[in-house]
Amino acid sequence: MSNIHIFAEKLRSLGLRPTQQRIIIYSLLFDRKDTFHFTIDDLQNILKNTSTKKISLATIYNTIHSLKDKGYLKEISINSEKTYFDTNISKHHHFFDESKRELIDLNDKDVGKIKIKKAVPGKKITSIEVLVKIANNN
Amino acid sequence: MSNIHIFAEKLRSLGLRPTQQRIIIYSLLFDRKDTFHFTIDDLQNILKNTSTKKISLATIYNTIHSLKDKGYLKEISINSEKTYFDTNISKHHHFFDESKRELIDLNDKDVGKIKIKKAVPGKKITSIEVLVKIANNN
DNA sequence: ACGTAATTTATAATGATTCTAAATTAGTGT
DNA sequence: ACACTAATTTAGAATCATTATAAATTACGT
């Protein structure tokens, strides 16, 4: 076996001690095929329903922020209500389904090249993010 | 004179009773050449320093939300920290200066046409927003 | 097994925003 | 001008997401 040891090593390699809590969260986030979009609240609910070990809210925040700081999660702001996180850290964009209130990845090839024809003196571009809002078609 | 009467009529035409507070806020937002980007906190500070009449925080929120609901303000989410509003309600995009933490308009012509090459069945696109983050060039 | 630093935890604190219910004000009719 | 009613404003409480605190627990090298 064991994914657990692989995850533990992964965490260690990030400079994060592989605690039980971190392994549970790490595997929930990354032991899956598709990318995963979630809010802290989503994560808390999933953990409540799937993990026998209780993980405190503070630990959830701490772990997610550590992973984000290490570059393993991307933070996405759609609106002021909630903060979303994305396990897909490659350069890409998003659909936001306003009916279901959920994110869908738009990979880089799904969006034509974006030309910015204006520059601000003394400033350089650090990122370009496109958010495409969608709603039920009726 | 008076802009005040013009603003009062404007508010009335939106179905908003032209109270003293609303006129003060309306003129602060719209009686200017350039578009104005602000947070509620910004607005509160400006009002504290420029208006003799004290306007409560609840009224600031109420008025901004009314104007937004009527389509006279646009809400912009850059990050989870704060909600920004924009007096420019035309279709356009933004730079966000991460050093100064401020928004700069990018008008529609400043951004090349954006092609979305993916569709979601049963959904239609309601908006496309581009956020270009910039930082000091050094 | 032991010691210590890192981590987790419950809980308190914070900050933005919304809610509430009472006081004030705008607009109408007299 | 005066009174009435509904809309609006207000201070303060409530809420919600997030962060901070300080004590208890855990990971791990010795």
Tab-separated table of C-alpha atoms (C1' of nucleotides) in Angstrom:
chain	number	residue	atom	x	y	z
A	1	MET	CA	0.000	0.000	0.000
A	2	SER	CA	-0.105	3.212	0.440
A	3	ASN	CA	-1.028	6.388	-0.870
A	4	ILE	CA	-0.736	7.574	2.667
A	5	HIS	CA	3.029	7.252	2.579
A	6	ILE	CA	3.189	8.920	-0.765
A	7	PHE	CA	1.107	11.831	0.517
A	8	ALA	CA	3.176	11.975	3.677
A	9	GLU	CA	6.347	12.244	1.616
A	10	LYS	CA	4.752	14.847	-0.588
A	11	LEU	CA	3.831	16.940	2.414
A	12	ARG	CA	7.275	16.517	3.886
A	13	SER	CA	8.807	17.650	0.631
A	14	LEU	CA	6.773	20.840	0.926
A	15	GLY	CA	8.177	21.443	4.363
A	16	LEU	CA	4.909	20.463	6.014
A	17	ARG	CA	5.006	17.838	8.714
A	18	PRO	CA	2.700	15.033	7.614
A	19	THR	CA	0.122	15.086	10.355
A	20	GLN	CA	-2.993	12.931	10.234
A	21	GLN	CA	-5.106	15.980	9.494
A	22	ARG	CA	-2.931	17.158	6.639
A	23	ILE	CA	-2.843	13.708	5.057
A	24	ILE	CA	-6.625	13.459	5.181
A	25	ILE	CA	-7.041	16.901	3.610
A	26	TYR	CA	-4.298	16.366	1.077
A	27	SER	CA	-5.764	13.100	-0.153
A	28	LEU	CA	-9.230	14.559	-0.319
A	29	LEU	CA	-7.945	17.394	-2.486
A	30	PHE	CA	-5.476	15.630	-4.729
A	31	ASP	CA	-6.357	11.947	-4.819
A	32	ARG	CA	-8.794	12.374	-7.702
A	33	LYS	CA	-8.761	12.596	-11.441
A	34	ASP	CA	-10.437	15.905	-12.062
A	35	THR	CA	-9.572	19.260	-10.654
A	36	PHE	CA	-11.515	20.226	-7.615
A	37	HIS	CA	-13.096	23.588	-6.875
A	38	PHE	CA	-14.186	24.235	-3.340
A	39	THR	CA	-14.799	26.714	-0.579
A	40	ILE	CA	-13.657	26.209	2.996
A	41	ASP	CA	-17.251	25.556	3.871
A	42	ASP	CA	-17.530	22.820	1.225
A	43	LEU	CA	-14.399	21.225	2.556
A	44	GLN	CA	-15.588	21.314	6.125
A	45	ASN	CA	-18.823	19.577	5.150
A	46	ILE	CA	-17.087	16.908	3.120
A	47	LEU	CA	-14.666	16.217	5.936
A	48	LYS	CA	-17.518	15.999	8.417
A	49	ASN	CA	-19.173	13.360	6.263
A	50	THR	CA	-16.198	11.340	5.150
A	51	SER	CA	-13.602	11.441	7.872
A	52	THR	CA	-13.926	9.680	11.179
A	53	LYS	CA	-11.326	11.992	12.624
A	54	LYS	CA	-12.696	15.390	13.484
A	55	ILE	CA	-10.650	18.204	12.001
A	56	SER	CA	-11.104	21.667	13.423
A	57	LEU	CA	-12.016	24.592	11.246
A	58	ALA	CA	-8.785	26.352	12.189
A	59	THR	CA	-6.773	23.408	10.895
A	60	ILE	CA	-8.712	23.415	7.647
A	61	TYR	CA	-7.878	27.071	7.151
A	62	ASN	CA	-4.263	26.547	8.154
A	63	THR	CA	-3.750	23.603	5.846
A	64	ILE	CA	-5.415	25.228	2.852
A	65	HIS	CA	-3.404	28.373	3.335
A	66	SER	CA	-0.178	26.418	3.651
A	67	LEU	CA	-0.908	24.546	0.434
A	68	LYS	CA	-1.831	27.770	-1.277
A	69	ASP	CA	1.345	29.481	-0.068
A	70	LYS	CA	3.373	26.577	-1.402
A	71	GLY	CA	1.696	27.037	-4.760
A	72	TYR	CA	-0.421	23.885	-4.673
A	73	LEU	CA	-3.748	25.656	-4.661
A	74	LYS	CA	-5.056	28.666	-6.478
A	75	GLU	CA	-7.421	31.152	-4.881
A	76	ILE	CA	-10.227	32.535	-7.015
A	77	SER	CA	-12.500	35.486	-6.242
A	78	ILE	CA	-15.799	35.426	-8.038
A	79	ASN	CA	-17.827	37.549	-5.734
A	80	SER	CA	-17.619	38.903	-2.278
A	81	GLU	CA	-19.602	36.068	-0.704
A	82	LYS	CA	-17.076	33.296	-0.690
A	83	THR	CA	-13.502	32.456	-1.487
A	84	TYR	CA	-12.987	29.555	-3.862
A	85	PHE	CA	-9.911	27.374	-4.190
A	86	ASP	CA	-8.818	25.325	-7.184
A	87	THR	CA	-6.531	22.308	-7.257
A	88	ASN	CA	-5.662	23.171	-10.850
A	89	ILE	CA	-2.725	25.519	-10.525
A	90	SER	CA	-1.907	25.728	-14.231
A	91	LYS	CA	-2.572	28.969	-16.074
A	92	HIS	CA	-6.244	28.782	-16.951
A	93	HIS	CA	-9.542	30.577	-16.766
A	94	HIS	CA	-13.028	29.860	-15.476
A	95	PHE	CA	-16.676	29.665	-16.173
A	96	PHE	CA	-18.804	30.538	-13.200
A	97	ASP	CA	-22.238	29.033	-13.373
A	98	GLU	CA	-24.479	31.571	-11.691
A	99	SER	CA	-27.344	29.112	-11.411
A	100	LYS	CA	-25.404	26.388	-9.676
A	101	ARG	CA	-22.879	28.787	-8.144
A	102	GLU	CA	-20.016	26.606	-9.222
A	103	LEU	CA	-16.767	26.945	-11.112
A	104	ILE	CA	-15.796	25.102	-14.282
A	105	ASP	CA	-12.257	25.141	-15.640
A	106	LEU	CA	-11.580	26.685	-19.006
A	107	ASN	CA	-8.161	25.532	-20.002
A	108	ASP	CA	-5.781	27.908	-21.650
A	109	LYS	CA	-6.582	26.625	-25.126
A	110	ASP	CA	-10.287	27.242	-24.617
A	111	VAL	CA	-9.684	30.968	-24.553
A	112	GLY	CA	-8.197	32.859	-27.490
A	113	LYS	CA	-5.076	34.884	-26.922
A	114	ILE	CA	-5.807	37.991	-24.920
A	115	LYS	CA	-4.230	41.190	-26.120
A	116	ILE	CA	-3.823	43.999	-23.658
A	117	LYS	CA	-3.268	47.131	-25.682
A	118	LYS	CA	-2.639	49.471	-22.816
A	119	ALA	CA	0.296	49.673	-20.466
A	120	VAL	CA	0.766	51.428	-17.160
A	121	PRO	CA	4.146	53.159	-16.832
A	122	GLY	CA	6.441	51.482	-14.349
A	123	LYS	CA	4.170	48.461	-13.982
A	124	LYS	CA	4.343	44.982	-15.377
A	125	ILE	CA	1.568	42.472	-15.872
A	126	THR	CA	1.679	39.652	-13.357
A	127	SER	CA	-1.452	37.770	-14.388
A	128	ILE	CA	-4.449	37.849	-16.675
A	129	GLU	CA	-7.605	36.180	-15.458
A	130	VAL	CA	-10.768	35.730	-17.432
A	131	LEU	CA	-14.029	34.953	-15.696
A	132	VAL	CA	-16.912	33.959	-17.944
A	133	LYS	CA	-20.241	33.995	-16.180
A	134	ILE	CA	-22.884	31.661	-17.490
A	135	ALA	CA	-26.504	30.999	-16.624
A	136	ASN	CA	-29.307	28.716	-17.635
A	137	ASN	CA	-30.195	29.201	-21.251
A	138	ASN	CA	-33.896	29.992	-21.198
B	1	MET	CA	-27.975	76.838	-9.455
B	2	SER	CA	-28.115	73.722	-8.930
B	3	ASN	CA	-26.701	70.449	-9.396
B	4	ILE	CA	-28.604	69.489	-6.317
B	5	HIS	CA	-31.891	69.722	-8.158
B	6	ILE	CA	-30.494	67.825	-11.078
B	7	PHE	CA	-29.274	65.074	-8.792
B	8	ALA	CA	-32.575	65.091	-6.935
B	9	GLU	CA	-34.435	64.612	-10.205
B	10	LYS	CA	-32.048	61.910	-11.238
B	11	LEU	CA	-32.638	60.020	-8.020
B	12	ARG	CA	-36.371	60.479	-8.319
B	13	SER	CA	-36.257	59.104	-11.824
B	14	LEU	CA	-34.637	55.984	-10.413
B	15	GLY	CA	-37.461	55.599	-7.957
B	16	LEU	CA	-35.291	56.760	-5.078
B	17	ARG	CA	-36.583	59.523	-2.891
B	18	PRO	CA	-33.971	62.297	-3.030
B	19	THR	CA	-32.961	62.505	0.585
B	20	GLN	CA	-30.124	64.714	1.761
B	21	GLN	CA	-27.931	61.662	2.294
B	22	ARG	CA	-28.550	60.254	-1.144
B	23	ILE	CA	-27.877	63.575	-2.822
B	24	ILE	CA	-24.582	63.924	-0.989
B	25	ILE	CA	-23.524	60.414	-1.940
B	26	TYR	CA	-24.803	60.702	-5.499
B	27	SER	CA	-22.897	63.902	-6.134
B	28	LEU	CA	-19.756	62.495	-4.595
B	29	LEU	CA	-19.924	59.496	-6.914
B	30	PHE	CA	-21.071	61.046	-10.149
B	31	ASP	CA	-20.194	64.736	-10.111
B	32	ARG	CA	-16.714	64.135	-11.496
B	33	LYS	CA	-15.027	63.695	-14.815
B	34	ASP	CA	-13.318	60.363	-14.353
B	35	THR	CA	-14.786	57.110	-13.270
B	36	PHE	CA	-14.460	56.397	-9.617
B	37	HIS	CA	-13.431	53.134	-8.012
B	38	PHE	CA	-14.092	52.741	-4.330
B	39	THR	CA	-14.845	50.481	-1.417
B	40	ILE	CA	-17.515	51.202	1.186
B	41	ASP	CA	-14.705	51.994	3.567
B	42	ASP	CA	-13.214	54.538	1.156
B	43	LEU	CA	-16.586	56.164	0.785
B	44	GLN	CA	-17.153	56.334	4.496
B	45	ASN	CA	-13.813	58.064	4.997
B	46	ILE	CA	-14.385	60.552	2.209
B	47	LEU	CA	-17.816	61.399	3.554
B	48	LYS	CA	-16.433	61.853	7.040
B	49	ASN	CA	-13.932	64.354	5.697
B	50	THR	CA	-16.038	66.230	3.205
B	51	SER	CA	-19.595	66.279	4.442
B	52	THR	CA	-20.788	68.266	7.403
B	53	LYS	CA	-23.796	66.011	7.641
B	54	LYS	CA	-23.017	62.720	9.296
B	55	ILE	CA	-24.183	59.764	7.228
B	56	SER	CA	-24.490	56.417	8.941
B	57	LEU	CA	-22.724	53.357	7.630
B	58	ALA	CA	-26.045	51.581	7.104
B	59	THR	CA	-27.190	54.406	4.839
B	60	ILE	CA	-23.982	54.224	2.841
B	61	TYR	CA	-24.553	50.516	2.284
B	62	ASN	CA	-28.224	51.035	1.476
B	63	THR	CA	-27.563	53.794	-1.020
B	64	ILE	CA	-24.750	52.006	-2.793
B	65	HIS	CA	-26.813	48.854	-3.060
B	66	SER	CA	-29.782	50.768	-4.403
B	67	LEU	CA	-27.632	52.430	-7.038
B	68	LYS	CA	-26.073	49.114	-7.897
B	69	ASP	CA	-29.465	47.431	-8.169
B	70	LYS	CA	-30.639	50.182	-10.496
B	71	GLY	CA	-27.595	49.530	-12.662
B	72	TYR	CA	-25.716	52.726	-11.840
B	73	LEU	CA	-22.789	51.033	-10.177
B	74	LYS	CA	-20.839	47.930	-10.973
B	75	GLU	CA	-19.494	45.619	-8.304
B	76	ILE	CA	-16.048	44.152	-8.822
B	77	SER	CA	-14.420	41.299	-6.908
B	78	ILE	CA	-10.653	41.322	-6.982
B	79	ASN	CA	-9.959	39.378	-3.871
B	80	SER	CA	-11.732	38.273	-0.796
B	81	GLU	CA	-10.650	41.234	1.293
B	82	LYS	CA	-12.851	43.948	-0.040
B	83	THR	CA	-15.665	44.675	-2.430
B	84	TYR	CA	-14.987	47.384	-4.975
B	85	PHE	CA	-17.534	49.478	-6.824
B	86	ASP	CA	-17.121	51.279	-10.114
B	87	THR	CA	-19.073	54.249	-11.443
B	88	ASN	CA	-18.236	53.137	-14.968
B	89	ILE	CA	-21.027	50.761	-15.865
B	90	SER	CA	-20.054	50.279	-19.496
B	91	LYS	CA	-18.679	46.955	-20.620
B	92	HIS	CA	-15.012	47.138	-19.729
B	93	HIS	CA	-12.189	45.430	-17.933
B	94	HIS	CA	-9.661	46.294	-15.243
B	95	PHE	CA	-6.102	46.481	-14.207
B	96	PHE	CA	-5.591	45.845	-10.538
B	97	ASP	CA	-2.423	47.409	-9.230
B	98	GLU	CA	-1.242	45.043	-6.544
B	99	SER	CA	1.221	47.551	-5.155
B	100	LYS	CA	-1.246	50.369	-4.702
B	101	ARG	CA	-4.228	48.022	-4.308
B	102	GLU	CA	-6.255	50.072	-6.736
B	103	LEU	CA	-8.297	49.551	-9.874
B	104	ILE	CA	-7.671	51.148	-13.249
B	105	ASP	CA	-10.192	50.963	-16.069
B	106	LEU	CA	-9.285	49.190	-19.261
B	107	ASN	CA	-11.841	50.209	-21.782
B	108	ASP	CA	-13.257	47.680	-24.169
B	109	LYS	CA	-10.935	48.766	-26.973
B	110	ASP	CA	-7.882	48.238	-24.777
B	111	VAL	CA	-8.504	44.509	-24.753
B	112	GLY	CA	-8.514	42.406	-27.906
B	113	LYS	CA	-11.582	40.383	-28.691
B	114	ILE	CA	-11.903	37.415	-26.368
B	115	LYS	CA	-12.787	34.125	-27.952
B	116	ILE	CA	-14.329	31.467	-25.763
B	117	LYS	CA	-13.959	28.196	-27.608
B	118	LYS	CA	-15.870	26.043	-25.207
B	119	ALA	CA	-19.551	25.958	-24.428
B	120	VAL	CA	-21.521	24.440	-21.598
B	121	PRO	CA	-24.702	22.685	-22.731
B	122	GLY	CA	-27.866	24.495	-21.701
B	123	LYS	CA	-25.953	27.558	-20.540
B	124	LYS	CA	-25.411	30.939	-22.074
B	125	ILE	CA	-22.669	33.437	-21.434
B	126	THR	CA	-23.866	36.409	-19.445
B	127	SER	CA	-20.587	38.272	-19.060
B	128	ILE	CA	-16.877	38.092	-19.704
B	129	GLU	CA	-14.603	39.877	-17.286
B	130	VAL	CA	-10.878	40.250	-17.610
B	131	LEU	CA	-8.766	41.188	-14.631
B	132	VAL	CA	-5.159	42.090	-15.373
B	133	LYS	CA	-3.005	42.229	-12.298
B	134	ILE	CA	-0.010	44.525	-12.408
B	135	ALA	CA	2.813	45.278	-10.044
B	136	ASN	CA	5.806	47.558	-9.820
B	137	ASN	CA	8.243	46.872	-12.596
B	138	ASN	CA	11.488	46.109	-10.812
C	1	DA	C1'	10.534	6.394	26.196
C	2	DC	C1'	11.936	11.653	26.402
C	3	DG	C1'	12.080	16.314	25.124
C	4	DT	C1'	10.966	19.910	22.215
C	5	DA	C1'	9.262	22.288	18.524
C	6	DA	C1'	5.497	22.047	15.310
C	7	DT	C1'	0.744	21.449	14.994
C	8	DT	C1'	-3.999	21.215	16.358
C	9	DT	C1'	-7.686	22.788	18.897
C	10	DA	C1'	-11.509	25.436	21.082
C	11	DT	C1'	-12.541	29.707	21.638
C	12	DA	C1'	-12.183	34.631	21.321
C	13	DA	C1'	-11.439	38.501	18.306
C	14	DT	C1'	-11.978	40.908	14.091
C	15	DG	C1'	-13.920	43.051	10.072
C	16	DA	C1'	-17.204	43.450	6.548
C	17	DT	C1'	-21.849	43.290	5.850
C	18	DT	C1'	-26.832	42.738	6.991
C	19	DC	C1'	-30.688	43.091	10.110
C	20	DT	C1'	-33.835	45.355	13.392
C	21	DA	C1'	-36.784	48.373	15.415
C	22	DA	C1'	-37.192	53.051	16.763
C	23	DA	C1'	-36.653	57.894	15.302
C	24	DT	C1'	-36.673	61.074	11.542
C	25	DT	C1'	-37.899	62.957	7.097
C	26	DA	C1'	-40.096	63.622	2.428
C	27	DG	C1'	-44.059	64.216	-0.016
C	28	DT	C1'	-49.181	64.565	-0.094
C	29	DG	C1'	-53.407	66.439	0.979
C	30	DT	C1'	-55.684	69.964	3.778
D	1	DA	C1'	-48.050	76.288	7.305
D	2	DC	C1'	-49.899	71.584	9.441
D	3	DA	C1'	-50.680	66.952	9.865
D	4	DC	C1'	-50.365	62.309	8.117
D	5	DT	C1'	-48.265	58.303	6.224
D	6	DA	C1'	-44.893	55.792	4.135
D	7	DA	C1'	-40.115	55.835	3.034
D	8	DT	C1'	-35.716	56.445	4.877
D	9	DT	C1'	-32.154	56.877	8.265
D	10	DT	C1'	-30.023	55.524	12.315
D	11	DA	C1'	-27.472	53.161	16.191
D	12	DG	C1'	-26.654	49.153	17.568
D	13	DA	C1'	-27.130	44.142	17.496
D	14	DA	C1'	-26.528	40.008	14.728
D	15	DT	C1'	-24.201	37.284	11.355
D	16	DC	C1'	-20.691	35.213	8.640
D	17	DA	C1'	-16.145	34.355	7.037
D	18	DT	C1'	-11.735	34.555	8.527
D	19	DT	C1'	-7.722	35.227	11.729
D	20	DA	C1'	-5.530	35.266	16.270
D	21	DT	C1'	-4.541	33.249	20.834
D	22	DA	C1'	-2.901	30.299	24.097
D	23	DA	C1'	-3.252	25.731	25.930
D	24	DA	C1'	-3.173	20.770	24.764
D	25	DT	C1'	-1.486	17.335	21.674
D	26	DT	C1'	1.539	15.180	18.359
D	27	DA	C1'	5.612	14.128	15.375
D	28	DC	C1'	10.052	12.835	15.442
D	29	DG	C1'	15.118	13.015	16.417
D	30	DT	C1'	17.855	11.550	20.376
